[in-house]
Short mmCIF file of C-alpha atoms in Angstrom, two decimals:
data_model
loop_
_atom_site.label_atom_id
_atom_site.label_comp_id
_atom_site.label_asym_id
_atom_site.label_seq_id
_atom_site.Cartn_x
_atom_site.Cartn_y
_atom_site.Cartn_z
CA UNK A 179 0.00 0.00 0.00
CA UNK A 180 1.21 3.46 -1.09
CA UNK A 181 1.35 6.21 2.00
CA UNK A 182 1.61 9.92 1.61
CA UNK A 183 2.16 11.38 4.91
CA UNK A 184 2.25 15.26 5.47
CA UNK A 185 3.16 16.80 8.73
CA UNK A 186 2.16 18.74 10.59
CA UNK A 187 -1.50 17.82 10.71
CA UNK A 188 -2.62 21.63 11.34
CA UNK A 189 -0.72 25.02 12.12
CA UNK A 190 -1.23 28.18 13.76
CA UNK A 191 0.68 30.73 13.25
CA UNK A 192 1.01 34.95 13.01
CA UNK A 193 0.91 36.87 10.52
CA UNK A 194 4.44 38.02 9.14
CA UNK A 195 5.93 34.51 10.78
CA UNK A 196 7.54 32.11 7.88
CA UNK A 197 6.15 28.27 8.44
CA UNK A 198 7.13 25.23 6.24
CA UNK A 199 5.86 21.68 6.55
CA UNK A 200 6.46 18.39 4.92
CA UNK A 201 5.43 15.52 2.79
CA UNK A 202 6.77 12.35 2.33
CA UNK A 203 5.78 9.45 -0.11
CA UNK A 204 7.65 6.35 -1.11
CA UNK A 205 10.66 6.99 -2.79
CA UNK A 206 10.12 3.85 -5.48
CA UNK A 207 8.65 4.22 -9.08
CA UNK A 208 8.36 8.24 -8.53
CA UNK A 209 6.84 9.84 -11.22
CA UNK A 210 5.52 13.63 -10.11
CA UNK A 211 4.97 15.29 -7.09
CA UNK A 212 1.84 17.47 -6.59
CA UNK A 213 1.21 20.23 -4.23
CA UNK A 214 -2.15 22.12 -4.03
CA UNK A 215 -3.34 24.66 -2.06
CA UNK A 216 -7.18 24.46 -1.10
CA UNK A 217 -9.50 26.93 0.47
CA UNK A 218 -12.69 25.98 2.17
CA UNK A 219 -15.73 25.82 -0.44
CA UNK A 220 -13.23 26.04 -3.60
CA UNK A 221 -11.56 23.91 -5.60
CA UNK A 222 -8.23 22.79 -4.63
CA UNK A 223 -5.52 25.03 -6.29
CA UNK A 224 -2.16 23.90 -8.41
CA UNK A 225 0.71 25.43 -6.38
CA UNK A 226 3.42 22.83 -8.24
CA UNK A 227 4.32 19.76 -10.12
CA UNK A 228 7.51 18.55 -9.48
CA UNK A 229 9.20 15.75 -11.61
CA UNK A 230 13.47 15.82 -10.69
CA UNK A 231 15.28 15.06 -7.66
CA UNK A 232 16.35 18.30 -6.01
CA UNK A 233 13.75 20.32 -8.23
CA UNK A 234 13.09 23.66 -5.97
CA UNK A 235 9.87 25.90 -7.38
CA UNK A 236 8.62 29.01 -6.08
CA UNK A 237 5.48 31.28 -6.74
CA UNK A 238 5.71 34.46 -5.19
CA UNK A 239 6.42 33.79 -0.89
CA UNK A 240 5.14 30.08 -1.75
CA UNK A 241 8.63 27.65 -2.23
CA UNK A 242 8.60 23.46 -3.01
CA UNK A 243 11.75 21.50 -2.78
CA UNK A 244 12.17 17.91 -3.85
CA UNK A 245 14.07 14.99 -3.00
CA UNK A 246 12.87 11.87 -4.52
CA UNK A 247 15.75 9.44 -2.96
CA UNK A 248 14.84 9.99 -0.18
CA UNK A 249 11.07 10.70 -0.60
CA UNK A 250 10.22 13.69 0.80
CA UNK A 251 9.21 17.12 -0.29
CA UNK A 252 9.15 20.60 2.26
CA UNK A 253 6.75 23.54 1.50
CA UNK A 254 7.84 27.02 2.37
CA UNK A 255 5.88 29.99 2.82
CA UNK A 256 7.79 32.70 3.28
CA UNK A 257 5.92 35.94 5.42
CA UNK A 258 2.74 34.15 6.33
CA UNK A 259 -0.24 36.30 5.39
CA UNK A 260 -4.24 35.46 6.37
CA UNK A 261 -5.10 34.93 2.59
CA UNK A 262 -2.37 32.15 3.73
CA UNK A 263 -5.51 30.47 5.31
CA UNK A 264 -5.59 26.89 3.74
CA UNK A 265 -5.09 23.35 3.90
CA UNK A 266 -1.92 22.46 1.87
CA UNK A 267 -2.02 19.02 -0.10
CA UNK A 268 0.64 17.19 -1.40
CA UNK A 269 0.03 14.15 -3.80
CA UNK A 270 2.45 11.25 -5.56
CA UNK A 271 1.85 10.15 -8.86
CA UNK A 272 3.79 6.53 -9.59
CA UNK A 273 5.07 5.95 -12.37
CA UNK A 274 2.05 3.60 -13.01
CA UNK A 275 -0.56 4.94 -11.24
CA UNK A 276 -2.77 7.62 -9.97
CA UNK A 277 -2.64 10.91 -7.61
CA UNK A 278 -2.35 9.20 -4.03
CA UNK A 279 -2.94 12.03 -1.57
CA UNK A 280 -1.63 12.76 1.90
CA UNK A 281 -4.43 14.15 4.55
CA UNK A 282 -3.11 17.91 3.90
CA UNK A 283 -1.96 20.34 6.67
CA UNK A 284 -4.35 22.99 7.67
CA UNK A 285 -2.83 26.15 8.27
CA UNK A 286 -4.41 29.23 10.06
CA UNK A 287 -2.67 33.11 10.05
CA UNK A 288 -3.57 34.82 12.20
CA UNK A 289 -3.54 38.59 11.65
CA UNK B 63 -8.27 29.09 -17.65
CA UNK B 64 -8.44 25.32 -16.52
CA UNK B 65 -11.76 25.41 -14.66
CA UNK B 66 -13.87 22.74 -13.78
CA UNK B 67 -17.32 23.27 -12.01
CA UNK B 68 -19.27 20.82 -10.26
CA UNK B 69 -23.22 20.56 -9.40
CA UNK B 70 -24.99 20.51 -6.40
CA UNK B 71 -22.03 21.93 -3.80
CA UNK B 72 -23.94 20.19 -1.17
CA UNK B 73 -27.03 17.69 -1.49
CA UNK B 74 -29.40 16.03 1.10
CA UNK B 75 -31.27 13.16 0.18
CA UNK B 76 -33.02 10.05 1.89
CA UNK B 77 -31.60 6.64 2.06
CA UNK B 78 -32.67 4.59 -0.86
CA UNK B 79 -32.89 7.37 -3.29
CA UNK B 80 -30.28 8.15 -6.10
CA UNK B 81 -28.35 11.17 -6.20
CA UNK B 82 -26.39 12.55 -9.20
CA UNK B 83 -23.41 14.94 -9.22
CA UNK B 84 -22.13 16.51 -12.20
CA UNK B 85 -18.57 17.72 -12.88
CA UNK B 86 -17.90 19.93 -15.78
CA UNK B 87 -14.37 21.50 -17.68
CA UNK B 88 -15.64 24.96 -18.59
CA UNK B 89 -12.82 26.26 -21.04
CA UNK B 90 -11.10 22.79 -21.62
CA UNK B 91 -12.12 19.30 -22.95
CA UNK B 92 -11.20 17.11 -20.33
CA UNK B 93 -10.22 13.72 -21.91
CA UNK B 94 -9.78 12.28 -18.84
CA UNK B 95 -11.78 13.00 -15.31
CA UNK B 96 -11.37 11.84 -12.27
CA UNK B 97 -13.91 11.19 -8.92
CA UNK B 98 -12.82 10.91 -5.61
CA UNK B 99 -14.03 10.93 -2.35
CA UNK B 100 -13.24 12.00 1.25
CA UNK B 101 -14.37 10.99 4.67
CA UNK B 102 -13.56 13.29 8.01
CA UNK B 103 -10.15 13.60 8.48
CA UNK B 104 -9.13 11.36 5.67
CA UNK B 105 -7.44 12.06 2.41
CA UNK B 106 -9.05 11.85 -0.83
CA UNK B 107 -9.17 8.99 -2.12
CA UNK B 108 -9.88 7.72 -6.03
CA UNK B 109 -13.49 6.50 -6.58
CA UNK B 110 -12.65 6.21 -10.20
CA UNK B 111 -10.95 7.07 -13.35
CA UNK B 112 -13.61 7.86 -17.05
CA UNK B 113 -12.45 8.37 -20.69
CA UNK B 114 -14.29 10.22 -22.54
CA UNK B 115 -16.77 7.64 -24.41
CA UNK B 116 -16.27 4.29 -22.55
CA UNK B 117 -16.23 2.89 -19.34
CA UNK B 118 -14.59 3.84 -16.13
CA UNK B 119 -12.24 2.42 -14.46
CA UNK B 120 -13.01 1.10 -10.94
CA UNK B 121 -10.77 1.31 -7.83
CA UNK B 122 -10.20 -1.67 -5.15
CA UNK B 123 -13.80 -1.54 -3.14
CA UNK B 124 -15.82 0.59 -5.17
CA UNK B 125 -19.03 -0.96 -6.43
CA UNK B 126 -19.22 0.10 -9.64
CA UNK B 127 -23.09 -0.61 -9.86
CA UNK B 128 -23.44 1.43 -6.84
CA UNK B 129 -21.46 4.43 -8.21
CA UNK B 130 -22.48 4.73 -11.91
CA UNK B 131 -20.17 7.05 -14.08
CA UNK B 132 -21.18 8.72 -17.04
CA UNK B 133 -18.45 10.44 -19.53
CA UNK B 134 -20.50 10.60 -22.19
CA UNK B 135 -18.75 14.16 -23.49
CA UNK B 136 -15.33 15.98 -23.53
CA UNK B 137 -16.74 18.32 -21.17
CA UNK B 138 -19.16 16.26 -19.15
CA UNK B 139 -18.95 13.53 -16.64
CA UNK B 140 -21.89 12.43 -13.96
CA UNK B 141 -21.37 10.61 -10.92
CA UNK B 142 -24.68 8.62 -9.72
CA UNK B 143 -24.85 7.45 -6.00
CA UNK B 144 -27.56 4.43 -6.24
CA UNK B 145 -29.63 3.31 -3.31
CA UNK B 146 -27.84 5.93 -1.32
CA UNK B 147 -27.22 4.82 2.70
CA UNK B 148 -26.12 7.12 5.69
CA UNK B 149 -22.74 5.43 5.04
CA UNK B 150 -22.15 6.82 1.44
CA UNK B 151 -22.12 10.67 2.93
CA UNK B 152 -18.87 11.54 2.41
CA UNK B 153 -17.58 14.75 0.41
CA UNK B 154 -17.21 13.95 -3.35
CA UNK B 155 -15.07 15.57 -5.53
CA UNK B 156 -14.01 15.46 -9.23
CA UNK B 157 -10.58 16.37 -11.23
CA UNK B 158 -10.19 16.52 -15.20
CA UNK B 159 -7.12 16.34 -17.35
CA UNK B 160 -6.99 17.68 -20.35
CA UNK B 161 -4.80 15.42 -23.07
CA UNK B 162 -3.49 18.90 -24.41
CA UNK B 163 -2.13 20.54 -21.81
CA UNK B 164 0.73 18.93 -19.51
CA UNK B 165 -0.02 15.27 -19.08
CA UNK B 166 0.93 16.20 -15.62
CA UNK B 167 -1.96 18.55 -14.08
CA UNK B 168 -5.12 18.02 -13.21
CA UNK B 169 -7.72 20.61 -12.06
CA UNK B 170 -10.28 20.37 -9.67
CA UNK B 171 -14.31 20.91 -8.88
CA UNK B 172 -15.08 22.47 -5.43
CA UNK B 173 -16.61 19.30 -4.56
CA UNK B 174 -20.36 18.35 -3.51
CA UNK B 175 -21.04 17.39 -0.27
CA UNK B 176 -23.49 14.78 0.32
CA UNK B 177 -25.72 13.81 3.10
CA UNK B 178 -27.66 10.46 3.58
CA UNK B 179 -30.74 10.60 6.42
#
């Protein structure tokens, strides 16, 4: 069985404060790495797809790095802001299969 | 671009009726949707996998003659919850990939959340 585990389960913290959390998947047959960003009553939102070991994205304060060896991939948000409000989901795509999601981490700003 | 809609966002119905949820790509043709489901505190998990124009494609446990899929156009796929129970309320949400963009992304509904009595 395939397990996509993201910690920390929730986070709270103040506004200006930078937070990061983490996902890790099985480091066998990777194919992609998804991370989406999902607001209550809206659709979850593409933040990144990452395919290559030590890949690092970034969109605006939002950063993804990537190490497939070792199966795991951080999540940076740099300057935490309230619109920062969200629960963050990371999924693994095999290289034969489908999206298998971790349970997200739910992250509150406070202003 | 890349939006995909889906119908009711919540539903109540009472055990034994059918309920059906529709997902729909707005500006794309989705080749390829997706339905999945989540329970409290779980992650979502894949229901099932349509092509446009034939059959889905089951996952491990789900009954596909309780959950009847329907991807019958490129911009179109149904979800039918048969003989619903208090056990099948659960949030369900749909995905679609569309074969011309990057085989790698898939966008998703807001989900429908559905209540048995």
């Amino acid at each position: 069985i395939l397990n996509v585990e993201q910690s920390p389960q929730s986070l709270h913290v103040q506004e200006g404060d930078s937070t990061n959390f983490t996902c890790s998947f099985p480091s066998s047959n990777f194919y992609a790495l998804h991370w989406y960003r999902w607001e209550t009553a809206k659709s979850p939102e593409a933040l990144f797809v990452m395919t290559l070991n030590g890949d690092e994205k970034k969109k605006g304060r939002i950063s993804a790095t990537l190490n497939t060896k070792e199966g795991y991939s951080y999540l940076y948000i740099k300057g935490s802001q309230p619109e920062d409000s969200a629960t963050y989901l990371c999924a693994f795509k095999g290289s034969q299969g489908n999206l298998i999601f971790g349970k997200g981490t739910k992250l509150s700003v406070k202003p | 671009g890349a939006v995909v809609s889906q119908h009711p966002s919540w539903v109540i119905c009472k055990s034994g009726t059918s309920v059906k949820i529709e997902c729909r790509s707005l500006d794309f043709q989705a080749t390829t949707m997706f339905w999945y489901r989540q329970f409290p505190k779980q992650s979502l998990m894949l229901m099932a996998t349509s092509n446009e124009g034939s059959k889905a494609t089951y996952e491990q446990g789900v009954e596909k003659d309780k959950f009847l899929i329907n991807h019958a156009s490129l911009t179109l796929s149904t979800l039918t919850v048969t003989s619903a129970h208090p056990e099948d309320s659960s949030f369900y949400i749909c995905s679609a990939r569309d074969g011309q963009l990057e085989v790698y992304e898939q966008y998703f509904g807001p989900g429908t959340r559905l209540t048995v009595t």
